[in-house]
């Protein structure tokens, strides 16, 4: 299974943009890059996913490097409710959703 | 309806008990998953069902027995558990055999305590 590497934790101020990095240097051509987050005492929640092109949705943007060896989840304006553990996951045809350690995001008021 | 519903929310069981966890989705998803999550750790994959057939078993001990009676329902039967099996058990679903190209939906989990 291709691995992802994320910082253990990050801090950001409320109402500022947050850039959460993820390295996935062993990604294969058909792996999709998914991001999920887990708020305290809840199940993981889908955030965004992509293959090659940058993606936007109502929650976030996903910027994928041209060589696909890294990606960045962008929260455009962080709120206190965005404090969570963010997981970057590679999904392939075997459909095993394997979680790494993730990044714990702290939002400062 | 984009929900994955897990019952019960909390469960306390003795080491000699038999109990079952239930997971239900009505999104027409054909891939369903069980995860185990210990405190402060990421979820660990246990089982994957694809079109009601077990496709992945991540070397889970036989005291955990999954069952997929139909396309909407996933059970996890528990028997002779140990205290170290206490954890949050999460269920998830995604669209179909090409589900890796779509989002997965997770339930809120069952908090299991083995005494």
Short mmCIF file of C-alpha atoms in Angstrom, two decimals:
data_model
loop_
_atom_site.label_atom_id
_atom_site.label_comp_id
_atom_site.label_asym_id
_atom_site.label_seq_id
_atom_site.Cartn_x
_atom_site.Cartn_y
_atom_site.Cartn_z
CA UNK A 1 0.00 0.00 0.00
CA UNK A 2 1.34 3.41 -0.94
CA UNK A 3 2.19 5.50 2.10
CA UNK A 4 1.48 9.10 2.98
CA UNK A 5 3.45 11.39 5.28
CA UNK A 6 1.85 14.30 7.12
CA UNK A 7 3.02 16.62 9.90
CA UNK A 8 1.82 15.45 13.31
CA UNK A 9 0.19 18.76 14.17
CA UNK A 10 -0.39 22.27 12.89
CA UNK A 11 -1.80 25.46 14.29
CA UNK A 12 -3.66 28.23 12.58
CA UNK A 13 -5.52 31.35 13.54
CA UNK A 14 -9.25 31.54 13.13
CA UNK A 15 -10.46 33.10 9.86
CA UNK A 16 -7.10 32.57 8.17
CA UNK A 17 -6.31 30.08 5.40
CA UNK A 18 -4.75 26.76 6.33
CA UNK A 19 -2.51 24.69 4.10
CA UNK A 20 -2.18 21.05 5.16
CA UNK A 21 0.61 19.20 3.30
CA UNK A 22 0.84 15.53 2.41
CA UNK A 23 3.71 13.65 0.79
CA UNK A 24 3.03 10.50 -1.19
CA UNK A 25 6.19 9.83 -3.18
CA UNK A 26 5.28 6.19 -3.97
CA UNK A 27 1.89 7.03 -5.45
CA UNK A 28 0.94 5.00 -8.51
CA UNK A 29 -0.77 6.32 -11.60
CA UNK A 30 -4.23 5.09 -10.64
CA UNK A 31 -4.21 6.06 -6.96
CA UNK A 32 -6.76 8.67 -5.96
CA UNK A 33 -5.81 11.19 -3.27
CA UNK A 34 -8.51 11.46 -0.62
CA UNK A 35 -8.76 13.69 2.43
CA UNK A 36 -10.93 12.93 5.43
CA UNK A 37 -11.16 14.60 8.78
CA UNK A 38 -12.25 13.39 12.16
CA UNK A 39 -13.72 15.77 14.67
CA UNK A 40 -13.56 14.81 18.34
CA UNK A 41 -15.90 11.94 19.25
CA UNK A 42 -17.12 11.53 15.66
CA UNK A 43 -16.52 9.21 12.73
CA UNK A 44 -14.28 10.36 9.87
CA UNK A 45 -15.87 12.75 7.41
CA UNK A 46 -15.06 13.05 3.72
CA UNK A 47 -13.46 16.36 2.74
CA UNK A 48 -12.27 16.15 -0.87
CA UNK A 49 -10.53 13.90 -3.37
CA UNK A 50 -8.76 14.11 -6.72
CA UNK A 51 -6.58 12.29 -9.21
CA UNK A 52 -4.46 14.78 -11.12
CA UNK A 53 -6.14 18.16 -11.34
CA UNK A 54 -6.77 20.60 -8.54
CA UNK A 55 -10.24 20.27 -7.05
CA UNK A 56 -12.56 22.64 -5.22
CA UNK A 57 -15.70 21.98 -3.23
CA UNK A 58 -17.69 23.81 -0.58
CA UNK A 59 -15.41 22.60 2.20
CA UNK A 60 -11.93 22.95 0.79
CA UNK A 61 -9.55 22.93 -2.16
CA UNK A 62 -7.06 20.24 -3.08
CA UNK A 63 -3.86 21.23 -4.83
CA UNK A 64 -2.01 18.30 -6.42
CA UNK A 65 1.62 18.63 -7.49
CA UNK A 66 2.34 18.07 -11.14
CA UNK A 67 4.33 14.89 -10.39
CA UNK A 68 1.58 13.82 -7.92
CA UNK A 69 4.15 13.08 -5.23
CA UNK A 70 2.56 15.60 -2.90
CA UNK A 71 -0.69 17.41 -2.32
CA UNK A 72 -2.04 20.20 -0.14
CA UNK A 73 -5.46 20.55 1.43
CA UNK A 74 -6.48 24.18 1.65
CA UNK A 75 -9.10 25.42 4.07
CA UNK A 76 -9.78 28.93 2.86
CA UNK A 77 -10.97 30.45 6.12
CA UNK A 78 -10.54 28.28 9.17
CA UNK A 79 -13.14 28.30 11.93
CA UNK A 80 -13.01 26.72 15.37
CA UNK A 81 -15.19 23.92 14.00
CA UNK A 82 -12.37 22.93 11.64
CA UNK A 83 -10.24 21.72 14.55
CA UNK A 84 -9.84 18.02 13.80
CA UNK A 85 -7.42 15.32 12.69
CA UNK A 86 -6.99 15.49 8.92
CA UNK A 87 -6.06 12.32 7.06
CA UNK A 88 -4.53 12.15 3.60
CA UNK A 89 -5.24 8.73 2.08
CA UNK A 90 -4.37 7.05 -1.19
CA UNK A 91 -7.10 4.80 -2.53
CA UNK A 92 -6.56 2.24 -5.25
CA UNK A 93 -8.53 -0.50 -7.00
CA UNK A 94 -8.12 -2.81 -3.99
CA UNK A 95 -10.36 -0.30 -2.16
CA UNK A 96 -8.57 -0.52 1.15
CA UNK A 97 -9.01 2.83 2.86
CA UNK A 98 -5.84 2.87 4.95
CA UNK A 99 -5.43 5.72 7.43
CA UNK A 100 -2.01 7.13 8.32
CA UNK A 101 -1.36 9.10 11.48
CA UNK A 102 -2.89 12.31 10.12
CA UNK A 103 -2.37 15.94 11.11
CA UNK A 104 -4.03 17.31 14.22
CA UNK A 105 -5.14 20.83 13.35
CA UNK A 106 -5.51 23.33 16.18
CA UNK A 107 -7.39 26.57 15.50
CA UNK A 108 -6.55 29.53 17.69
CA UNK A 109 -9.34 32.03 18.38
CA UNK B 1 -30.07 10.06 2.74
CA UNK B 2 -26.27 10.11 3.00
CA UNK B 3 -26.04 8.48 6.40
CA UNK B 4 -24.36 5.40 7.71
CA UNK B 5 -26.17 4.40 10.88
CA UNK B 6 -24.49 2.31 13.53
CA UNK B 7 -26.18 0.70 16.50
CA UNK B 8 -25.76 0.58 19.38
CA UNK B 9 -23.82 3.77 20.11
CA UNK B 10 -22.35 2.28 23.28
CA UNK B 11 -21.92 -1.33 24.34
CA UNK B 12 -20.47 -2.91 27.46
CA UNK B 13 -19.95 -6.65 27.33
CA UNK B 14 -18.31 -9.33 29.40
CA UNK B 15 -15.57 -11.54 28.03
CA UNK B 16 -17.92 -14.52 27.79
CA UNK B 17 -20.75 -12.64 26.09
CA UNK B 18 -21.84 -12.73 22.47
CA UNK B 19 -23.00 -9.47 20.97
CA UNK B 20 -23.42 -7.90 17.54
CA UNK B 21 -22.79 -4.47 16.08
CA UNK B 22 -25.03 -3.29 13.29
CA UNK B 23 -24.40 -0.91 10.40
CA UNK B 24 -26.96 0.25 7.86
CA UNK B 25 -26.85 2.46 4.77
CA UNK B 26 -29.48 3.26 2.15
CA UNK B 27 -27.31 4.96 -0.45
CA UNK B 28 -27.10 1.92 -2.71
CA UNK B 29 -23.44 1.50 -1.86
CA UNK B 30 -21.99 -1.92 -2.60
CA UNK B 31 -18.71 -1.64 -0.64
CA UNK B 32 -18.85 -1.67 3.15
CA UNK B 33 -16.06 -1.61 5.72
CA UNK B 34 -15.39 -2.26 9.39
CA UNK B 35 -12.70 -0.34 11.26
CA UNK B 36 -11.37 -0.44 14.81
CA UNK B 37 -10.08 2.75 16.41
CA UNK B 38 -8.22 2.95 19.70
CA UNK B 39 -7.94 6.26 21.54
CA UNK B 40 -5.63 8.82 19.89
CA UNK B 41 -4.88 6.41 17.02
CA UNK B 42 -6.06 6.33 13.40
CA UNK B 43 -8.77 3.87 12.36
CA UNK B 44 -7.47 0.42 11.43
CA UNK B 45 -9.13 -1.50 8.63
CA UNK B 46 -10.62 -4.84 9.67
CA UNK B 47 -12.88 -6.07 6.85
CA UNK B 48 -14.10 -5.00 3.42
CA UNK B 49 -17.26 -6.33 1.78
CA UNK B 50 -17.85 -5.85 -1.93
CA UNK B 51 -21.24 -6.81 -3.36
CA UNK B 52 -22.08 -8.63 -0.14
CA UNK B 53 -18.98 -10.81 -0.35
CA UNK B 54 -16.01 -10.57 2.00
CA UNK B 55 -13.16 -9.24 -0.13
CA UNK B 56 -10.59 -8.22 2.48
CA UNK B 57 -9.86 -9.58 5.95
CA UNK B 58 -6.91 -7.80 7.52
CA UNK B 59 -5.89 -10.84 9.60
CA UNK B 60 -8.53 -10.12 12.19
CA UNK B 61 -8.90 -12.67 15.05
CA UNK B 62 -11.82 -15.07 14.64
CA UNK B 63 -13.55 -13.69 17.72
CA UNK B 64 -14.68 -10.96 15.30
CA UNK B 65 -17.06 -12.36 12.68
CA UNK B 66 -18.47 -10.08 9.98
CA UNK B 67 -21.68 -10.72 8.10
CA UNK B 68 -23.36 -8.92 5.21
CA UNK B 69 -26.97 -10.20 5.02
CA UNK B 70 -27.94 -7.78 2.23
CA UNK B 71 -26.62 -4.78 0.36
CA UNK B 72 -27.77 -2.31 3.03
CA UNK B 73 -26.73 -4.08 6.17
CA UNK B 74 -23.41 -5.06 7.74
CA UNK B 75 -23.03 -6.83 11.05
CA UNK B 76 -20.03 -7.54 13.24
CA UNK B 77 -20.54 -10.48 15.59
CA UNK B 78 -18.44 -10.46 18.73
CA UNK B 79 -17.61 -13.47 20.88
CA UNK B 80 -15.10 -14.10 23.66
CA UNK B 81 -13.53 -10.67 23.38
CA UNK B 82 -10.65 -9.44 25.49
CA UNK B 83 -10.40 -6.13 27.36
CA UNK B 84 -7.86 -4.93 24.77
CA UNK B 85 -10.62 -5.16 22.15
CA UNK B 86 -12.27 -2.17 23.79
CA UNK B 87 -12.33 0.53 21.11
CA UNK B 88 -14.51 2.59 18.80
CA UNK B 89 -15.79 0.41 15.95
CA UNK B 90 -16.54 2.31 12.78
CA UNK B 91 -18.49 1.28 9.73
CA UNK B 92 -18.14 2.91 6.32
CA UNK B 93 -19.57 2.52 2.84
CA UNK B 94 -18.69 3.65 -0.66
CA UNK B 95 -20.27 3.41 -4.03
CA UNK B 96 -19.23 0.19 -5.72
CA UNK B 97 -16.34 -1.79 -7.03
CA UNK B 98 -14.81 1.41 -8.36
CA UNK B 99 -15.45 3.05 -5.03
CA UNK B 100 -11.91 4.26 -4.68
CA UNK B 101 -12.85 7.01 -7.10
CA UNK B 102 -15.67 8.25 -4.90
CA UNK B 103 -16.15 9.41 -1.37
CA UNK B 104 -16.64 7.06 1.55
CA UNK B 105 -19.20 7.71 4.25
CA UNK B 106 -18.53 6.78 7.87
CA UNK B 107 -20.87 6.12 10.73
CA UNK B 108 -20.44 7.66 14.17
CA UNK B 109 -19.21 4.38 15.56
CA UNK B 110 -20.02 2.03 18.42
CA UNK B 111 -17.99 2.59 21.56
CA UNK B 112 -17.29 -0.92 22.88
CA UNK B 113 -16.04 -1.68 26.36
CA UNK B 114 -15.08 -5.25 27.26
CA UNK B 115 -15.05 -5.97 30.99
#
